[in-house]
GROMACS .gro file of C-alpha atoms in nm:
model
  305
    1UNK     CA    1   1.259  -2.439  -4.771
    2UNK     CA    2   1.446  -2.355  -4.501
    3UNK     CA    3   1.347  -2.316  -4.064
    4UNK     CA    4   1.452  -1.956  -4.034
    5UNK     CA    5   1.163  -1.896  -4.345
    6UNK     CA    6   0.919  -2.067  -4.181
    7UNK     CA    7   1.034  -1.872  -3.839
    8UNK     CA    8   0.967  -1.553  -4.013
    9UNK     CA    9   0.620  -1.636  -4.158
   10UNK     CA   10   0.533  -1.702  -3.810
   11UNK     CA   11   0.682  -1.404  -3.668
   12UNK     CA   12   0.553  -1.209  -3.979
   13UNK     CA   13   0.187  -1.380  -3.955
   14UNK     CA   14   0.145  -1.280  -3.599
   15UNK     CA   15   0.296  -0.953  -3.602
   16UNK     CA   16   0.125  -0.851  -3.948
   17UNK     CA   17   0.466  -0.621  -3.961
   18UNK     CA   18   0.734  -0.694  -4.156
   19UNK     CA   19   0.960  -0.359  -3.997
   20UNK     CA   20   0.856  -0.538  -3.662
   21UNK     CA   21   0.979  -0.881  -3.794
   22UNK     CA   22   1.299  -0.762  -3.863
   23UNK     CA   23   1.346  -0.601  -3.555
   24UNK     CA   24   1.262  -0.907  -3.354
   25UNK     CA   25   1.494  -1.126  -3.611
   26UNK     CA   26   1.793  -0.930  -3.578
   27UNK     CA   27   1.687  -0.947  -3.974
   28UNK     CA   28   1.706  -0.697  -4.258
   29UNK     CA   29   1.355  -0.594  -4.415
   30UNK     CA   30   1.465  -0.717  -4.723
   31UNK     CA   31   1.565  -1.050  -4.543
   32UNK     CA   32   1.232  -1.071  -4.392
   33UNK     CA   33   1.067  -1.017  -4.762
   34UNK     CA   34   1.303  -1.262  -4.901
   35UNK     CA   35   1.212  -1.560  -4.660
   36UNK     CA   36   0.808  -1.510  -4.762
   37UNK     CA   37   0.890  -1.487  -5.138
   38UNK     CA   38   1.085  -1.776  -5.107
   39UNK     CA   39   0.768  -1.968  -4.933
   40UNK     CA   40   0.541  -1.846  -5.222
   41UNK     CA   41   0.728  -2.006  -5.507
   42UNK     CA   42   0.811  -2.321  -5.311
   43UNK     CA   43   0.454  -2.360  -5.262
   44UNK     CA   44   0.356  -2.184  -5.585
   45UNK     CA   45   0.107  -1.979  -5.436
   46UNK     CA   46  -0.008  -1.670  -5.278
   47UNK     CA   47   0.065  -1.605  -4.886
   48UNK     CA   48  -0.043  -1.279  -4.780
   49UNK     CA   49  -0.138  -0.956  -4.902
   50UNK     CA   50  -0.069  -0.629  -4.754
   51UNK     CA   51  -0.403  -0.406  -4.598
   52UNK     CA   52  -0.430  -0.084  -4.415
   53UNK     CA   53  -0.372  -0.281  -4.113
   54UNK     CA   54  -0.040  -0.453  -4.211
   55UNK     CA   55  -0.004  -0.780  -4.325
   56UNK     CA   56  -0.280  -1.048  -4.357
   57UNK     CA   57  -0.276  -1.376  -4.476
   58UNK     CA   58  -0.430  -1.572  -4.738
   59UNK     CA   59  -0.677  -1.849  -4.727
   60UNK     CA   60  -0.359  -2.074  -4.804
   61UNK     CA   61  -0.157  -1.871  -4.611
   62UNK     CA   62  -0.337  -1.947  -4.315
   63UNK     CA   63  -0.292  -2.298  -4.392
   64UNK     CA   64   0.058  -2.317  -4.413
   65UNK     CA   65   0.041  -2.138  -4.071
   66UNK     CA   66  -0.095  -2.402  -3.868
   67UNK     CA   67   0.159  -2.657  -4.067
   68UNK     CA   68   0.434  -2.371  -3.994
   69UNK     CA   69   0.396  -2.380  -3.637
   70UNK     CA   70   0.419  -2.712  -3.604
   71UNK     CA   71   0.786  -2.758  -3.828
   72UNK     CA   72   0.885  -2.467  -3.590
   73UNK     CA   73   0.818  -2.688  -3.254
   74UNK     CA   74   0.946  -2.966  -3.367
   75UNK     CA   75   1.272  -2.867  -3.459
   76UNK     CA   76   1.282  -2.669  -3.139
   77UNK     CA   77   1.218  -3.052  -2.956
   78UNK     CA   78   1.509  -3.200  -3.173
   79UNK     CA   79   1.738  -2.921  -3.100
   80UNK     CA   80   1.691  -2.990  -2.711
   81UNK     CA   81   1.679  -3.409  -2.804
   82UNK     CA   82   2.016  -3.400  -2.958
   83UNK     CA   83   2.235  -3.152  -2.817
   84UNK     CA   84   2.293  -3.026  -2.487
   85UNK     CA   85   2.179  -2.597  -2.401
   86UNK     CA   86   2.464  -2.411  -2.340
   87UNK     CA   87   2.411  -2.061  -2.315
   88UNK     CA   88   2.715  -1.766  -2.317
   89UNK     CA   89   2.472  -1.503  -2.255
   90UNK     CA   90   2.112  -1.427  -2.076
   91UNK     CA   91   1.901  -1.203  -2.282
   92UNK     CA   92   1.627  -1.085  -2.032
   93UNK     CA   93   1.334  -0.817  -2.104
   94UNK     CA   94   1.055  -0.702  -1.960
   95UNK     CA   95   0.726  -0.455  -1.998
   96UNK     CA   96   0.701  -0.150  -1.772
   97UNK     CA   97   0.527  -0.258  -1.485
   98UNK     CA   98   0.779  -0.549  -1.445
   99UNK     CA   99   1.036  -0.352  -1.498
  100UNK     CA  100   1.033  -0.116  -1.210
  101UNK     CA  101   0.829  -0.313  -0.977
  102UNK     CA  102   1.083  -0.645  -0.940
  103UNK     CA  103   1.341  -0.718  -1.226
  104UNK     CA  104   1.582  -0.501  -1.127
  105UNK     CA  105   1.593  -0.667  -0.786
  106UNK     CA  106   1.596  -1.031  -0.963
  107UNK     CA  107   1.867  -0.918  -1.160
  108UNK     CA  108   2.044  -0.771  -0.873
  109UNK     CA  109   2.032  -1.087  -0.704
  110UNK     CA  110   2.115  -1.296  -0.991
  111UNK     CA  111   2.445  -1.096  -1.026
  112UNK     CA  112   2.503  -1.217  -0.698
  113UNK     CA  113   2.499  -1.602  -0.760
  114UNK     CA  114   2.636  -1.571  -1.118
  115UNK     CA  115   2.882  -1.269  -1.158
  116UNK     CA  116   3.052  -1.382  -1.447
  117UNK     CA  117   2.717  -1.443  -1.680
  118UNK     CA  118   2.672  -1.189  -1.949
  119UNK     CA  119   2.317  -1.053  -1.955
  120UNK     CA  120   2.166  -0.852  -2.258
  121UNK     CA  121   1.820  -0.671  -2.067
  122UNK     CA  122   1.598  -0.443  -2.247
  123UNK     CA  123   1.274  -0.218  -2.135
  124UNK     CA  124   0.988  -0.323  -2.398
  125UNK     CA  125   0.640  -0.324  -2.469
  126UNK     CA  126   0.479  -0.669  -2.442
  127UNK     CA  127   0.401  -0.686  -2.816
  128UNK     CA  128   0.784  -0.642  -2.873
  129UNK     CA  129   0.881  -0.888  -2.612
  130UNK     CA  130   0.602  -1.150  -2.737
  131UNK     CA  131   0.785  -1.097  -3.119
  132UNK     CA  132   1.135  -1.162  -2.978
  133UNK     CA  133   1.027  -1.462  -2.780
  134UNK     CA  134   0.893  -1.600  -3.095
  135UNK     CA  135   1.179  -1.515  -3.312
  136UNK     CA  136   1.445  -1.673  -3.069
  137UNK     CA  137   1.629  -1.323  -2.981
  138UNK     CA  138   1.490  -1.344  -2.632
  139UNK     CA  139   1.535  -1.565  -2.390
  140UNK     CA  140   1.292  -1.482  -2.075
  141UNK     CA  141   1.064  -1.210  -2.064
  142UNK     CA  142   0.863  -1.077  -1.781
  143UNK     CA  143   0.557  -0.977  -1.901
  144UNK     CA  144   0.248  -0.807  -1.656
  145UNK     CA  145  -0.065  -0.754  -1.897
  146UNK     CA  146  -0.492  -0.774  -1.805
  147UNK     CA  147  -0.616  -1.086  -1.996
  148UNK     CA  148  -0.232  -1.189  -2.108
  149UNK     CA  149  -0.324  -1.461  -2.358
  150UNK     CA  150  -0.001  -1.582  -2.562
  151UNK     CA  151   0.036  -1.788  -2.882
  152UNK     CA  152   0.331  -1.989  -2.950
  153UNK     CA  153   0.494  -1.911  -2.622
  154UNK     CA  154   0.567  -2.063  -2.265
  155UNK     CA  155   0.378  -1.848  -1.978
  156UNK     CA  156   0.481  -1.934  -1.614
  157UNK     CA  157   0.156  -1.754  -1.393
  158UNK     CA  158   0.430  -1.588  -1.145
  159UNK     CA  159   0.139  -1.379  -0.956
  160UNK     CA  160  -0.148  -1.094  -1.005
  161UNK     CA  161   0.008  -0.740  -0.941
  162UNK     CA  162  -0.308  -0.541  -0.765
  163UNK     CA  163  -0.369  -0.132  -0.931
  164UNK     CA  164  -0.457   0.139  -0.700
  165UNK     CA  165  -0.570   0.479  -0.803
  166UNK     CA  166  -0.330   0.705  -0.656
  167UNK     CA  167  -0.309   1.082  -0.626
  168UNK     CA  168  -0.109   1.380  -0.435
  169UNK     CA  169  -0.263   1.475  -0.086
  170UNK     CA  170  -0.281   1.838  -0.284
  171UNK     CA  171  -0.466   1.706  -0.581
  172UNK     CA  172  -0.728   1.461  -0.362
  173UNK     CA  173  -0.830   1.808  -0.207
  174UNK     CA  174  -0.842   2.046  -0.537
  175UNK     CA  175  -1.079   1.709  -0.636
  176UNK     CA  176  -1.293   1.690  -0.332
  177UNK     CA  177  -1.312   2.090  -0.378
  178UNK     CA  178  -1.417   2.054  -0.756
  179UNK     CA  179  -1.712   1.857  -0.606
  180UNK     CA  180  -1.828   1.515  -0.779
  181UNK     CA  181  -1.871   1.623  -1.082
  182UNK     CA  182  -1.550   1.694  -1.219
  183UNK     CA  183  -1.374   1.411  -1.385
  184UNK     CA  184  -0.980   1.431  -1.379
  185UNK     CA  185  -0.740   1.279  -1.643
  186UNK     CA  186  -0.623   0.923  -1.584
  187UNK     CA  187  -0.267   0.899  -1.615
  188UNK     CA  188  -0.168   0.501  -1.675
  189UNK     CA  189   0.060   0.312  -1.911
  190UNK     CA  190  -0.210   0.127  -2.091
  191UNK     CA  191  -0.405   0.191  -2.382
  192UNK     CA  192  -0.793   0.344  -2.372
  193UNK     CA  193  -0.962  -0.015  -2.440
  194UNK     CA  194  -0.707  -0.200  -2.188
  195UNK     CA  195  -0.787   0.082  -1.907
  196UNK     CA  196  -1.196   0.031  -1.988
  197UNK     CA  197  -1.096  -0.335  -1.968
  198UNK     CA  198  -0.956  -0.312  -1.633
  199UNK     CA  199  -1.201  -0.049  -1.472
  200UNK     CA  200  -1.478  -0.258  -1.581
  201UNK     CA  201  -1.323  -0.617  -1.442
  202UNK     CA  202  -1.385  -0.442  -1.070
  203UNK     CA  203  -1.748  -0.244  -1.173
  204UNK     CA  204  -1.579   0.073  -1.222
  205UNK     CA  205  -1.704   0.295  -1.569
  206UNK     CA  206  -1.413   0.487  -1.716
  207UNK     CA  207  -1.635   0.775  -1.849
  208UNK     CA  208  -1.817   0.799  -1.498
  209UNK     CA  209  -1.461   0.870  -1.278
  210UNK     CA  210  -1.219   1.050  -1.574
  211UNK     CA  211  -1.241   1.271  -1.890
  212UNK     CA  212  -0.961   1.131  -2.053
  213UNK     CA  213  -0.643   0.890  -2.023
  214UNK     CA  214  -0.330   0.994  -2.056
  215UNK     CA  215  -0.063   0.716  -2.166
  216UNK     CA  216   0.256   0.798  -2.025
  217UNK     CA  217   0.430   0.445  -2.126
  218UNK     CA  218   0.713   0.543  -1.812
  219UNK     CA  219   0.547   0.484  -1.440
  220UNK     CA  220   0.858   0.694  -1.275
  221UNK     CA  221   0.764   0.978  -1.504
  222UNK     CA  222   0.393   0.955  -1.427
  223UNK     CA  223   0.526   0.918  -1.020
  224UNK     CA  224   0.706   1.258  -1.082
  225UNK     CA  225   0.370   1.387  -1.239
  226UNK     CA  226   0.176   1.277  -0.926
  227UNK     CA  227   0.399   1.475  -0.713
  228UNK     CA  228   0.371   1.823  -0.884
  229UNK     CA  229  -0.036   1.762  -0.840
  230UNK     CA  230  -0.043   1.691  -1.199
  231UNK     CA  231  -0.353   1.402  -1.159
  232UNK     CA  232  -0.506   1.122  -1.055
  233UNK     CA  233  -0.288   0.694  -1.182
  234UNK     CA  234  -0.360   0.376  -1.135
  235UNK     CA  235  -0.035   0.214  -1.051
  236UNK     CA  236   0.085  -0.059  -0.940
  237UNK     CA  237   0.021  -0.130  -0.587
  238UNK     CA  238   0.399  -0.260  -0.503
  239UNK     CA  239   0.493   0.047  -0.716
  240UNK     CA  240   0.403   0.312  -0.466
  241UNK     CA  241   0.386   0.125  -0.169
  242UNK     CA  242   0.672   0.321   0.010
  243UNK     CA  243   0.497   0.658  -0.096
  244UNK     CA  244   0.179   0.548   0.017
  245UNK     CA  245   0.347   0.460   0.354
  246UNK     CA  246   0.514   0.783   0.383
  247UNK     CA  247   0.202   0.966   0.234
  248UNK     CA  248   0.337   1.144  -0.041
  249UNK     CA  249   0.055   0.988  -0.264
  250UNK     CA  250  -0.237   0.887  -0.123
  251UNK     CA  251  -0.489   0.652  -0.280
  252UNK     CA  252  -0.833   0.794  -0.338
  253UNK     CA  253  -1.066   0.702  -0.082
  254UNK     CA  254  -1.389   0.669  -0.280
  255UNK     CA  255  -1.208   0.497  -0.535
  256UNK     CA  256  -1.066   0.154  -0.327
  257UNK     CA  257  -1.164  -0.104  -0.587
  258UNK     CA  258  -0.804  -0.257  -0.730
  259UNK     CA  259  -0.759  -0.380  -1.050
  260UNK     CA  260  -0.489  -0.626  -1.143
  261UNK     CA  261  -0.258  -0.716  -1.354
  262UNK     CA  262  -0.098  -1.073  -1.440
  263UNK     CA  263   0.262  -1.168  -1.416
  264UNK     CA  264   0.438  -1.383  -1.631
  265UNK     CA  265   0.774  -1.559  -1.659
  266UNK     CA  266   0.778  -1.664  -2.067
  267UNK     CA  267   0.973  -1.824  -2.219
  268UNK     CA  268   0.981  -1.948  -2.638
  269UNK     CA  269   0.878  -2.286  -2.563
  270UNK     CA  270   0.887  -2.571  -2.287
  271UNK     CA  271   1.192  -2.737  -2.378
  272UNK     CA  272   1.456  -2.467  -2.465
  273UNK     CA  273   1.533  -2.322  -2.160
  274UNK     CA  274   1.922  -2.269  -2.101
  275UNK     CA  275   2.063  -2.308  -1.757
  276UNK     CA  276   2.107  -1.889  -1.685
  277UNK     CA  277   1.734  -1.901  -1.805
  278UNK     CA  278   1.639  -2.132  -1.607
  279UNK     CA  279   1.867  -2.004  -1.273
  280UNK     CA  280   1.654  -1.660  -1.341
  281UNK     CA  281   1.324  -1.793  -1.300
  282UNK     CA  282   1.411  -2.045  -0.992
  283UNK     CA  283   1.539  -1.729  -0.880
  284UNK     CA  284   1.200  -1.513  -0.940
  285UNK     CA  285   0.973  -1.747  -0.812
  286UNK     CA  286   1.210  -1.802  -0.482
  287UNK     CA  287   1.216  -1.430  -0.429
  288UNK     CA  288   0.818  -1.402  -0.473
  289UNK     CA  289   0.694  -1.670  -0.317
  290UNK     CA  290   0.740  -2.013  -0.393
  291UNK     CA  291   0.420  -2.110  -0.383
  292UNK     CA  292   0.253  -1.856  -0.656
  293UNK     CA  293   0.135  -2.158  -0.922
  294UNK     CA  294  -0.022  -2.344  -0.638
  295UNK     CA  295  -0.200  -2.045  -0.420
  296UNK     CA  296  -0.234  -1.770  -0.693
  297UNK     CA  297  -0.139  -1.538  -0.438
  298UNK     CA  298  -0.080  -1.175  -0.486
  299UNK     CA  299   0.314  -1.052  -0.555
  300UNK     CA  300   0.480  -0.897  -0.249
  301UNK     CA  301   0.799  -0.735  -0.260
  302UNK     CA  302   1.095  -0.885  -0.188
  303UNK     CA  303   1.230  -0.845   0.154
  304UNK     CA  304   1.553  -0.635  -0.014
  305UNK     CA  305   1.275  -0.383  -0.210
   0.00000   0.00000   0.00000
């Protein structure tokens, strides 16, 4: 039995993908397979089974899991307990929202300070960030998400990113026009049961205020939308603050409640954090407000946004 097996059962067990596995590993499919058949026969037993769903584990399976986990953390301890971090390169990602609303600032200003670091940063969804943290491929990822709950993983709370519902001056009046009655499309980044989610955390009903979402998965494409009177979003509020200064969008008036999403610094555990790692999130929590963990204040932009 080897660590990287018992890596990609976890990976594998949360995941219930093995295509997704491999992708996180930086691992073959047949790699991926070969790890789990390997477990089976050193156990001499039966680990998973594959459903409609993907991949579930066994009674056993689930067993080994919790047993898993715990050979996984404790060689990540010994590998900090007996050698020294270095790290050549930073590999950074991030979901949508912190994408576009602060990384590329932090990682403007961490060129700055450290010009000759090389930094690997990729775009992704938080499902693909959360399977790269796991699997080691990532180092930091800044993840915004409603009710962000992550297994196996080191969350720093950086701040709550507020949500306002945001439309064209044009489209507020073809709305106010259409009378109450008419229910727009919701144009958003999220998922029908995450936008419910949200809309209900501030008393709103989805099915009372839109028809339908719409999940764009790019918040500058849904911007351009917005600005050819193509709908109604609910955006970040840091997002479209200089439009909503210059009123080229316009939030809706009898829709002021603002959802919010959490922001997270992660990390794969506690103890592994390499010095460009840990430079990036001194620098992230510097830039938006030292003070988040203690006063759970909202994020701000940076004064160079």
């Amino acid at each position: 039995m080897h660590i990287k097996q018992l890596i990609s059962f976890v990976t594998v067990a949360r995941n219930k993908n093995m295509a997704q596995t491999a992708l996180a590993l930086n691992y073959s499919h047949s790699t991926i397979f070969g790890h789990l058949e390997a477990l089976e026969k050193e156990y001499n037993t039966k680990l998973y089974y594959r459903t409609s769903h993907g991949i579930e584990l066994t009674p056993k399976g689930r067993i080994l899991l919790e047993y898993a986990k715990k050979f996984v953390e404790l060689y990540d301890e010994s590998c900090t307990a007996l050698s020294e971090i270095k790290q050549t390169i930073l590999r950074v990602g991030a979901s949508e929202s912190g994408d576009v609303c602060f990384m590329h600032e932090i990682l403007r200003g961490y060129l700055e300070t450290a010009p000759t670091v090389e930094i690997e940063y990729v775009k992704m969804t938080t499902d693909v960030s959360v399977s790269k943290l796991i699997a080691g491929t990532c180092d930091v990822a800044v993840i915004c998400e409603f009710n962000f709950s992550p297994e196996d993983l080191y969350a720093r709370y950086l701040g709550t990113l507020p949500l306002v519902f945001v439309t064209s001056p044009a489209y507020l009046k073809t709305l106010q026009d259409q009378g109450a009655s008419f229910r727009p499309t919701l144009l958003g980044t999220m998922k029908m049961p995450v936008a419910v989610q949200m809309m209900d955390s501030v008393g709103l009903e989805f099915d009372a205020c839109f028809s339908a979402l719409s999940n764009i998965g790019d918040l500058d494409t849904i911007r351009q939308l917005l600005y050819f009177n193509r709908g109604v979003a609910m955006l970040p509020k840091m997002f479209v603050a200089r439009d909503l200064e210059e009123g080229t969008l316009i939030q809706l008036p009898h829709m002021r409640q603002e959802p919010s999403l959490d922001a997270f610094m992660v990390t794969p555990s506690r103890h592994r954090i390499g010095p460009h790692t840990k430079g990036l999130i001194d620098l992230a929590f510097r830039w938006y407000n030292p003070n988040f963990l203690q006063s759970g204040n909202t994020l701000k932009p940076h004064i160079g946004m």
